[in-house]
Amino acid sequence: MGTRWLGAGLAAALAVVTLGLAATGRLALYINPDQAWFAVGMAVLALVGAVASFALPLGAEADHGHDHDHVDEHDHDEHDELERAAGRGRPWTIALTATGGLAASAVAVAALVLPPAPLSVELAMARDTGTAPLFAGADDVLLAAADTSTFGVGDWVSVFSSATSPDAYEGTHVTLTGFVTPDDADAATLRLGRLVITHCVIDAQPASLPVASPGWQDDLATGEWVTVDGVVTTDASGALIIEPRDIAPIPAPDDPYEY
């Protein structure tokens, strides 16, 4: 039963979680929506395989296919020696298997009973290295043919970090949503942040844009979600920055990621 649970049982549990998240529209909290078809397809296959495994009698996993009626004495002695060698390491094997099984079971059960939740703002701040996220539209920007009206925070971070002619973007209107974090280099600037996902939450990368807002600490809290309406401009050093017309606090969105 333990072997069956660690194989088909855990696969079935995770398949049910995946299908449940897809049915309730919350699978995007864990993977890029563009990958949902693959995850759902694999979950269906895993569930079908788990159900089909019930056709295999318990204990059949241990049958190695030997024809014991035709095993000669030499082969039998060799088999016994292998069994004794395996038995000497059996306590450690059992302990390691039990530990791994408990850990895997805990993850599967937690996925079944705990509500799905997005990554926290604190985690995004901890991951932020100040560099632009990879694969966030930079190629389109460099081609100078992109429609910037569709850009999110991650796309604009790529523009801000790679633009060779910042003045080309001056005056561009933006309406962006993200969470507030402080700018360590300038107290009069807040950072508008977002987590950008390529495939799943494991590769989530933080992205943040500078927004000129002296005294923002009086009205906004770190981690609060806001919508910024403003224009792209340059600061005294010639670097791109957003000059806001309005910064409106909003509830945290159901889907807090960009993809």
PDB file of C-alpha atoms in Angstrom:
ATOM      1  CA  MET A   1       0.000   0.000   0.000  1.00  0.00           C
ATOM      2  CA  GLY A   2       2.871   2.350   0.809  1.00  0.00           C
ATOM      3  CA  THR A   3       4.435   1.799  -2.591  1.00  0.00           C
ATOM      4  CA  ARG A   4       1.098   2.319  -4.305  1.00  0.00           C
ATOM      5  CA  TRP A   5       0.518   5.577  -2.376  1.00  0.00           C
ATOM      6  CA  LEU A   6       3.991   6.961  -3.134  1.00  0.00           C
ATOM      7  CA  GLY A   7       3.439   6.298  -6.815  1.00  0.00           C
ATOM      8  CA  ALA A   8      -0.089   6.396  -8.110  1.00  0.00           C
ATOM      9  CA  GLY A   9      -1.523   7.983  -4.958  1.00  0.00           C
ATOM     10  CA  LEU A  10       0.648  11.107  -4.963  1.00  0.00           C
ATOM     11  CA  ALA A  11       0.332  11.474  -8.738  1.00  0.00           C
ATOM     12  CA  ALA A  12      -3.449  11.293  -8.477  1.00  0.00           C
ATOM     13  CA  ALA A  13      -3.545  13.837  -5.634  1.00  0.00           C
ATOM     14  CA  LEU A  14      -1.486  16.380  -7.548  1.00  0.00           C
ATOM     15  CA  ALA A  15      -3.510  15.724 -10.699  1.00  0.00           C
ATOM     16  CA  VAL A  16      -6.734  16.453  -8.807  1.00  0.00           C
ATOM     17  CA  VAL A  17      -5.223  19.684  -7.429  1.00  0.00           C
ATOM     18  CA  THR A  18      -4.181  20.782 -10.927  1.00  0.00           C
ATOM     19  CA  LEU A  19      -7.589  20.051 -12.439  1.00  0.00           C
ATOM     20  CA  GLY A  20      -9.355  21.751  -9.529  1.00  0.00           C
ATOM     21  CA  LEU A  21      -7.252  24.901  -9.942  1.00  0.00           C
ATOM     22  CA  ALA A  22      -7.906  24.924 -13.680  1.00  0.00           C
ATOM     23  CA  ALA A  23     -11.661  24.499 -13.181  1.00  0.00           C
ATOM     24  CA  THR A  24     -11.800  27.409 -10.710  1.00  0.00           C
ATOM     25  CA  GLY A  25      -9.576  29.692 -12.774  1.00  0.00           C
ATOM     26  CA  ARG A  26      -6.776  29.761 -10.194  1.00  0.00           C
ATOM     27  CA  LEU A  27      -4.133  27.749 -12.008  1.00  0.00           C
ATOM     28  CA  ALA A  28      -2.562  31.057 -13.106  1.00  0.00           C
ATOM     29  CA  LEU A  29      -1.444  31.550  -9.502  1.00  0.00           C
ATOM     30  CA  TYR A  30       1.136  28.834 -10.143  1.00  0.00           C
ATOM     31  CA  ILE A  31       1.911  28.698 -13.855  1.00  0.00           C
ATOM     32  CA  ASN A  32       1.808  30.895 -16.931  1.00  0.00           C
ATOM     33  CA  PRO A  33      -1.713  30.627 -18.461  1.00  0.00           C
ATOM     34  CA  ASP A  34      -0.086  29.805 -21.803  1.00  0.00           C
ATOM     35  CA  GLN A  35       1.181  26.567 -20.236  1.00  0.00           C
ATOM     36  CA  ALA A  36      -2.170  25.581 -18.702  1.00  0.00           C
ATOM     37  CA  TRP A  37      -3.163  23.271 -21.570  1.00  0.00           C
ATOM     38  CA  PHE A  38      -0.021  21.182 -21.022  1.00  0.00           C
ATOM     39  CA  ALA A  39      -0.480  20.981 -17.236  1.00  0.00           C
ATOM     40  CA  VAL A  40      -4.142  20.002 -17.577  1.00  0.00           C
ATOM     41  CA  GLY A  41      -3.344  17.404 -20.234  1.00  0.00           C
ATOM     42  CA  MET A  42      -0.628  15.814 -18.094  1.00  0.00           C
ATOM     43  CA  ALA A  43      -2.948  15.851 -15.064  1.00  0.00           C
ATOM     44  CA  VAL A  44      -5.616  13.970 -17.004  1.00  0.00           C
ATOM     45  CA  LEU A  45      -3.065  11.388 -18.156  1.00  0.00           C
ATOM     46  CA  ALA A  46      -1.753  10.978 -14.600  1.00  0.00           C
ATOM     47  CA  LEU A  47      -5.266  10.509 -13.242  1.00  0.00           C
ATOM     48  CA  VAL A  48      -6.117   7.935 -15.909  1.00  0.00           C
ATOM     49  CA  GLY A  49      -2.877   6.101 -15.151  1.00  0.00           C
ATOM     50  CA  ALA A  50      -3.585   6.131 -11.420  1.00  0.00           C
ATOM     51  CA  VAL A  51      -7.048   4.665 -11.953  1.00  0.00           C
ATOM     52  CA  ALA A  52      -5.649   2.041 -14.324  1.00  0.00           C
ATOM     53  CA  SER A  53      -3.069   1.036 -11.711  1.00  0.00           C
ATOM     54  CA  PHE A  54      -5.855  -0.520  -9.620  1.00  0.00           C
ATOM     55  CA  ALA A  55      -5.919  -3.320 -12.175  1.00  0.00           C
ATOM     56  CA  LEU A  56      -2.482  -4.338 -10.870  1.00  0.00           C
ATOM     57  CA  PRO A  57      -2.801  -6.540  -7.739  1.00  0.00           C
ATOM     58  CA  LEU A  58      -1.134  -5.228  -4.593  1.00  0.00           C
ATOM     59  CA  GLY A  59       2.348  -6.668  -4.280  1.00  0.00           C
ATOM     60  CA  ALA A  60       2.748  -7.261  -7.992  1.00  0.00           C
ATOM     61  CA  GLU A  61       5.333  -4.453  -8.057  1.00  0.00           C
ATOM     62  CA  ALA A  62       7.742  -6.792  -6.243  1.00  0.00           C
ATOM     63  CA  ASP A  63       7.435  -9.559  -8.860  1.00  0.00           C
ATOM     64  CA  HIS A  64      10.546  -9.297 -10.996  1.00  0.00           C
ATOM     65  CA  GLY A  65       9.290 -11.798 -13.530  1.00  0.00           C
ATOM     66  CA  HIS A  66      11.478 -14.712 -12.397  1.00  0.00           C
ATOM     67  CA  ASP A  67      10.396 -18.233 -13.321  1.00  0.00           C
ATOM     68  CA  HIS A  68      11.255 -19.841  -9.985  1.00  0.00           C
ATOM     69  CA  ASP A  69      10.441 -23.344 -11.289  1.00  0.00           C
ATOM     70  CA  HIS A  70      13.445 -23.189 -13.612  1.00  0.00           C
ATOM     71  CA  VAL A  71      16.057 -21.501 -11.422  1.00  0.00           C
ATOM     72  CA  ASP A  72      19.124 -23.713 -10.919  1.00  0.00           C
ATOM     73  CA  GLU A  73      20.939 -24.047  -7.603  1.00  0.00           C
ATOM     74  CA  HIS A  74      23.724 -21.630  -8.567  1.00  0.00           C
ATOM     75  CA  ASP A  75      21.262 -18.932  -9.552  1.00  0.00           C
ATOM     76  CA  HIS A  76      19.286 -19.577  -6.391  1.00  0.00           C
ATOM     77  CA  ASP A  77      22.398 -19.152  -4.188  1.00  0.00           C
ATOM     78  CA  GLU A  78      23.317 -15.951  -6.032  1.00  0.00           C
ATOM     79  CA  HIS A  79      19.810 -14.645  -5.555  1.00  0.00           C
ATOM     80  CA  ASP A  80      19.951 -15.416  -1.814  1.00  0.00           C
ATOM     81  CA  GLU A  81      23.272 -13.582  -1.495  1.00  0.00           C
ATOM     82  CA  LEU A  82      21.807 -10.523  -3.195  1.00  0.00           C
ATOM     83  CA  GLU A  83      18.823 -10.676  -0.850  1.00  0.00           C
ATOM     84  CA  ARG A  84      21.139 -10.796   2.189  1.00  0.00           C
ATOM     85  CA  ALA A  85      23.175  -7.858   0.880  1.00  0.00           C
ATOM     86  CA  ALA A  86      19.995  -5.878   0.360  1.00  0.00           C
ATOM     87  CA  GLY A  87      18.836  -6.802   3.840  1.00  0.00           C
ATOM     88  CA  ARG A  88      21.984  -5.345   5.443  1.00  0.00           C
ATOM     89  CA  GLY A  89      21.146  -1.905   4.073  1.00  0.00           C
ATOM     90  CA  ARG A  90      17.434  -2.283   4.574  1.00  0.00           C
ATOM     91  CA  PRO A  91      17.065  -0.165   7.772  1.00  0.00           C
ATOM     92  CA  TRP A  92      18.644   2.856   6.080  1.00  0.00           C
ATOM     93  CA  THR A  93      16.629   2.267   2.942  1.00  0.00           C
ATOM     94  CA  ILE A  94      13.413   2.084   4.930  1.00  0.00           C
ATOM     95  CA  ALA A  95      14.300   5.224   6.909  1.00  0.00           C
ATOM     96  CA  LEU A  96      15.153   7.246   3.800  1.00  0.00           C
ATOM     97  CA  THR A  97      12.076   6.028   1.942  1.00  0.00           C
ATOM     98  CA  ALA A  98       9.842   6.831   4.910  1.00  0.00           C
ATOM     99  CA  THR A  99      11.318  10.326   5.260  1.00  0.00           C
ATOM    100  CA  GLY A 100      10.906  11.083   1.565  1.00  0.00           C
ATOM    101  CA  GLY A 101       7.435   9.576   1.558  1.00  0.00           C
ATOM    102  CA  LEU A 102       6.322  11.693   4.510  1.00  0.00           C
ATOM    103  CA  ALA A 103       7.694  14.868   2.930  1.00  0.00           C
ATOM    104  CA  ALA A 104       6.038  14.141  -0.419  1.00  0.00           C
ATOM    105  CA  SER A 105       2.779  13.215   1.296  1.00  0.00           C
ATOM    106  CA  ALA A 106       2.833  16.428   3.334  1.00  0.00           C
ATOM    107  CA  VAL A 107       3.229  18.489   0.156  1.00  0.00           C
ATOM    108  CA  ALA A 108       0.415  16.637  -1.604  1.00  0.00           C
ATOM    109  CA  VAL A 109      -1.972  16.903   1.353  1.00  0.00           C
ATOM    110  CA  ALA A 110      -1.147  20.598   1.839  1.00  0.00           C
ATOM    111  CA  ALA A 111      -1.894  21.234  -1.830  1.00  0.00           C
ATOM    112  CA  LEU A 112      -5.264  19.516  -1.402  1.00  0.00           C
ATOM    113  CA  VAL A 113      -6.412  21.291   1.779  1.00  0.00           C
ATOM    114  CA  LEU A 114      -4.754  24.718   1.733  1.00  0.00           C
ATOM    115  CA  PRO A 115      -6.220  27.537  -0.384  1.00  0.00           C
ATOM    116  CA  PRO A 116      -4.027  28.710  -3.271  1.00  0.00           C
ATOM    117  CA  ALA A 117      -2.153  31.927  -2.554  1.00  0.00           C
ATOM    118  CA  PRO A 118       0.123  34.191  -4.623  1.00  0.00           C
ATOM    119  CA  LEU A 119       3.725  34.966  -3.744  1.00  0.00           C
ATOM    120  CA  SER A 120       4.062  37.772  -1.221  1.00  0.00           C
ATOM    121  CA  VAL A 121       5.331  41.296  -1.769  1.00  0.00           C
ATOM    122  CA  GLU A 122       8.019  40.589   0.838  1.00  0.00           C
ATOM    123  CA  LEU A 123       9.332  37.742  -1.321  1.00  0.00           C
ATOM    124  CA  ALA A 124       9.341  39.996  -4.375  1.00  0.00           C
ATOM    125  CA  MET A 125      11.375  42.598  -2.473  1.00  0.00           C
ATOM    126  CA  ALA A 126      13.800  39.945  -1.258  1.00  0.00           C
ATOM    127  CA  ARG A 127      14.348  38.705  -4.832  1.00  0.00           C
ATOM    128  CA  ASP A 128      14.754  42.183  -6.314  1.00  0.00           C
ATOM    129  CA  THR A 129      18.344  42.693  -7.437  1.00  0.00           C
ATOM    130  CA  GLY A 130      17.636  45.890  -9.363  1.00  0.00           C
ATOM    131  CA  THR A 131      18.090  44.216 -12.742  1.00  0.00           C
ATOM    132  CA  ALA A 132      15.443  43.930 -15.446  1.00  0.00           C
ATOM    133  CA  PRO A 133      13.613  40.595 -15.712  1.00  0.00           C
ATOM    134  CA  LEU A 134      14.544  38.350 -18.592  1.00  0.00           C
ATOM    135  CA  PHE A 135      12.178  37.752 -21.513  1.00  0.00           C
ATOM    136  CA  ALA A 136      10.006  40.774 -20.739  1.00  0.00           C
ATOM    137  CA  GLY A 137       9.525  42.268 -24.181  1.00  0.00           C
ATOM    138  CA  ALA A 138      12.980  43.763 -24.666  1.00  0.00           C
ATOM    139  CA  ASP A 139      13.273  42.381 -28.204  1.00  0.00           C
ATOM    140  CA  ASP A 140      10.092  44.166 -29.284  1.00  0.00           C
ATOM    141  CA  VAL A 141      11.308  47.416 -27.781  1.00  0.00           C
ATOM    142  CA  LEU A 142      14.653  47.283 -29.556  1.00  0.00           C
ATOM    143  CA  LEU A 143      12.857  46.778 -32.849  1.00  0.00           C
ATOM    144  CA  ALA A 144      11.157  50.144 -32.240  1.00  0.00           C
ATOM    145  CA  ALA A 145       7.933  48.692 -33.612  1.00  0.00           C
ATOM    146  CA  ALA A 146       6.128  47.676 -30.441  1.00  0.00           C
ATOM    147  CA  ASP A 147       2.805  49.040 -29.310  1.00  0.00           C
ATOM    148  CA  THR A 148       3.757  50.330 -25.862  1.00  0.00           C
ATOM    149  CA  SER A 149       0.103  50.792 -24.918  1.00  0.00           C
ATOM    150  CA  THR A 150       0.016  47.068 -24.152  1.00  0.00           C
ATOM    151  CA  PHE A 151       3.145  47.101 -21.982  1.00  0.00           C
ATOM    152  CA  GLY A 152       3.059  46.085 -18.354  1.00  0.00           C
ATOM    153  CA  VAL A 153       5.547  46.814 -15.598  1.00  0.00           C
ATOM    154  CA  GLY A 154       7.944  44.102 -16.770  1.00  0.00           C
ATOM    155  CA  ASP A 155       7.957  45.408 -20.350  1.00  0.00           C
ATOM    156  CA  TRP A 156       8.637  48.956 -19.247  1.00  0.00           C
ATOM    157  CA  VAL A 157      11.435  47.840 -16.935  1.00  0.00           C
ATOM    158  CA  SER A 158      13.142  46.395 -20.006  1.00  0.00           C
ATOM    159  CA  VAL A 159      12.659  49.700 -21.818  1.00  0.00           C
ATOM    160  CA  PHE A 160      14.001  51.716 -18.900  1.00  0.00           C
ATOM    161  CA  SER A 161      17.089  49.516 -18.574  1.00  0.00           C
ATOM    162  CA  SER A 162      17.960  49.114 -22.254  1.00  0.00           C
ATOM    163  CA  ALA A 163      16.795  52.268 -24.079  1.00  0.00           C
ATOM    164  CA  THR A 164      19.723  53.914 -25.875  1.00  0.00           C
ATOM    165  CA  SER A 165      17.649  57.037 -26.614  1.00  0.00           C
ATOM    166  CA  PRO A 166      15.525  57.690 -23.511  1.00  0.00           C
ATOM    167  CA  ASP A 167      14.130  60.913 -24.950  1.00  0.00           C
ATOM    168  CA  ALA A 168      12.337  58.823 -27.600  1.00  0.00           C
ATOM    169  CA  TYR A 169       9.923  57.652 -24.893  1.00  0.00           C
ATOM    170  CA  GLU A 170       9.340  61.015 -23.216  1.00  0.00           C
ATOM    171  CA  GLY A 171       5.690  61.934 -23.022  1.00  0.00           C
ATOM    172  CA  THR A 172       4.417  58.373 -23.465  1.00  0.00           C
ATOM    173  CA  HIS A 173       1.258  57.858 -21.442  1.00  0.00           C
ATOM    174  CA  VAL A 174       1.173  54.846 -19.117  1.00  0.00           C
ATOM    175  CA  THR A 175      -1.413  53.303 -16.816  1.00  0.00           C
ATOM    176  CA  LEU A 176       0.202  50.602 -14.715  1.00  0.00           C
ATOM    177  CA  THR A 177      -0.755  48.522 -11.702  1.00  0.00           C
ATOM    178  CA  GLY A 178       1.638  47.147  -9.107  1.00  0.00           C
ATOM    179  CA  PHE A 179       2.683  47.176  -5.482  1.00  0.00           C
ATOM    180  CA  VAL A 180       4.591  49.948  -3.745  1.00  0.00           C
ATOM    181  CA  THR A 181       8.165  49.468  -2.575  1.00  0.00           C
ATOM    182  CA  PRO A 182      10.685  52.108  -1.486  1.00  0.00           C
ATOM    183  CA  ASP A 183      13.565  53.311  -3.619  1.00  0.00           C
ATOM    184  CA  ASP A 184      16.686  52.876  -1.497  1.00  0.00           C
ATOM    185  CA  ALA A 185      18.568  55.531  -3.460  1.00  0.00           C
ATOM    186  CA  ASP A 186      15.907  58.283  -3.424  1.00  0.00           C
ATOM    187  CA  ALA A 187      13.282  58.835  -0.727  1.00  0.00           C
ATOM    188  CA  ALA A 188      11.288  61.051  -3.126  1.00  0.00           C
ATOM    189  CA  THR A 189      10.801  58.119  -5.509  1.00  0.00           C
ATOM    190  CA  LEU A 190       8.651  55.031  -5.035  1.00  0.00           C
ATOM    191  CA  ARG A 191       9.067  51.799  -6.939  1.00  0.00           C
ATOM    192  CA  LEU A 192       6.060  50.280  -8.694  1.00  0.00           C
ATOM    193  CA  GLY A 193       6.662  46.534  -8.582  1.00  0.00           C
ATOM    194  CA  ARG A 194       5.312  43.366 -10.111  1.00  0.00           C
ATOM    195  CA  LEU A 195       6.357  39.709 -10.283  1.00  0.00           C
ATOM    196  CA  VAL A 196       6.918  38.499 -13.861  1.00  0.00           C
ATOM    197  CA  ILE A 197       6.472  34.790 -14.615  1.00  0.00           C
ATOM    198  CA  THR A 198       7.906  32.998 -17.638  1.00  0.00           C
ATOM    199  CA  HIS A 199       6.705  29.444 -16.947  1.00  0.00           C
ATOM    200  CA  CYS A 200       5.695  29.087 -13.280  1.00  0.00           C
ATOM    201  CA  VAL A 201       6.071  30.738  -9.872  1.00  0.00           C
ATOM    202  CA  ILE A 202       9.451  29.069  -9.386  1.00  0.00           C
ATOM    203  CA  ASP A 203      10.968  31.386 -12.023  1.00  0.00           C
ATOM    204  CA  ALA A 204       9.034  34.496 -10.880  1.00  0.00           C
ATOM    205  CA  GLN A 205      11.238  37.577 -11.297  1.00  0.00           C
ATOM    206  CA  PRO A 206      10.593  40.931  -9.598  1.00  0.00           C
ATOM    207  CA  ALA A 207      10.402  44.038 -11.761  1.00  0.00           C
ATOM    208  CA  SER A 208       9.971  47.612 -10.540  1.00  0.00           C
ATOM    209  CA  LEU A 209       9.740  51.072 -12.070  1.00  0.00           C
ATOM    210  CA  PRO A 210      10.719  54.418 -10.533  1.00  0.00           C
ATOM    211  CA  VAL A 211       7.818  56.795  -9.962  1.00  0.00           C
ATOM    212  CA  ALA A 212       8.533  60.386  -8.895  1.00  0.00           C
ATOM    213  CA  SER A 213       6.416  60.973  -5.809  1.00  0.00           C
ATOM    214  CA  PRO A 214       7.878  63.154  -3.028  1.00  0.00           C
ATOM    215  CA  GLY A 215       6.227  62.390   0.289  1.00  0.00           C
ATOM    216  CA  TRP A 216       4.591  59.180  -0.897  1.00  0.00           C
ATOM    217  CA  GLN A 217       5.288  57.620   2.509  1.00  0.00           C
ATOM    218  CA  ASP A 218       2.565  59.857   4.029  1.00  0.00           C
ATOM    219  CA  ASP A 219      -0.174  58.362   1.877  1.00  0.00           C
ATOM    220  CA  LEU A 220       0.980  54.882   0.888  1.00  0.00           C
ATOM    221  CA  ALA A 221       2.370  51.849   2.669  1.00  0.00           C
ATOM    222  CA  THR A 222       5.034  49.475   1.412  1.00  0.00           C
ATOM    223  CA  GLY A 223       3.325  46.519  -0.237  1.00  0.00           C
ATOM    224  CA  GLU A 224       0.109  48.426  -0.994  1.00  0.00           C
ATOM    225  CA  TRP A 225      -1.344  47.934  -4.473  1.00  0.00           C
ATOM    226  CA  VAL A 226      -1.870  51.029  -6.610  1.00  0.00           C
ATOM    227  CA  THR A 227      -2.674  52.076 -10.155  1.00  0.00           C
ATOM    228  CA  VAL A 228      -0.376  54.776 -11.505  1.00  0.00           C
ATOM    229  CA  ASP A 229      -1.568  57.013 -14.313  1.00  0.00           C
ATOM    230  CA  GLY A 230       1.170  59.224 -15.713  1.00  0.00           C
ATOM    231  CA  VAL A 231       3.750  59.878 -18.409  1.00  0.00           C
ATOM    232  CA  VAL A 232       7.264  58.670 -19.049  1.00  0.00           C
ATOM    233  CA  THR A 233       9.886  61.388 -18.658  1.00  0.00           C
ATOM    234  CA  THR A 234      13.563  61.753 -17.759  1.00  0.00           C
ATOM    235  CA  ASP A 235      15.088  62.887 -14.479  1.00  0.00           C
ATOM    236  CA  ALA A 236      18.002  65.255 -13.942  1.00  0.00           C
ATOM    237  CA  SER A 237      20.486  62.506 -14.812  1.00  0.00           C
ATOM    238  CA  GLY A 238      18.703  61.655 -18.072  1.00  0.00           C
ATOM    239  CA  ALA A 239      17.324  58.346 -16.803  1.00  0.00           C
ATOM    240  CA  LEU A 240      13.728  57.385 -17.539  1.00  0.00           C
ATOM    241  CA  ILE A 241      11.178  57.804 -14.762  1.00  0.00           C
ATOM    242  CA  ILE A 242       7.385  57.979 -14.500  1.00  0.00           C
ATOM    243  CA  GLU A 243       5.834  61.331 -13.647  1.00  0.00           C
ATOM    244  CA  PRO A 244       2.446  60.441 -12.147  1.00  0.00           C
ATOM    245  CA  ARG A 245      -0.772  62.327 -12.703  1.00  0.00           C
ATOM    246  CA  ASP A 246      -2.635  60.107 -10.256  1.00  0.00           C
ATOM    247  CA  ILE A 247      -1.713  57.299  -7.862  1.00  0.00           C
ATOM    248  CA  ALA A 248      -4.830  55.431  -6.729  1.00  0.00           C
ATOM    249  CA  PRO A 249      -4.755  52.663  -4.082  1.00  0.00           C
ATOM    250  CA  ILE A 250      -6.616  49.503  -5.144  1.00  0.00           C
ATOM    251  CA  PRO A 251      -7.338  46.067  -3.633  1.00  0.00           C
ATOM    252  CA  ALA A 252      -4.783  43.369  -4.425  1.00  0.00           C
ATOM    253  CA  PRO A 253      -5.770  41.806  -7.779  1.00  0.00           C
ATOM    254  CA  ASP A 254      -6.839  38.181  -7.996  1.00  0.00           C
ATOM    255  CA  ASP A 255      -4.020  37.535 -10.431  1.00  0.00           C
ATOM    256  CA  PRO A 256      -1.027  39.537  -9.166  1.00  0.00           C
ATOM    257  CA  TYR A 257       1.464  38.395 -11.815  1.00  0.00           C
ATOM    258  CA  GLU A 258       2.535  39.489 -15.255  1.00  0.00           C
ATOM    259  CA  TYR A 259       3.480  36.853 -17.839  1.00  0.00           C
TER     260      TYR A 259
END
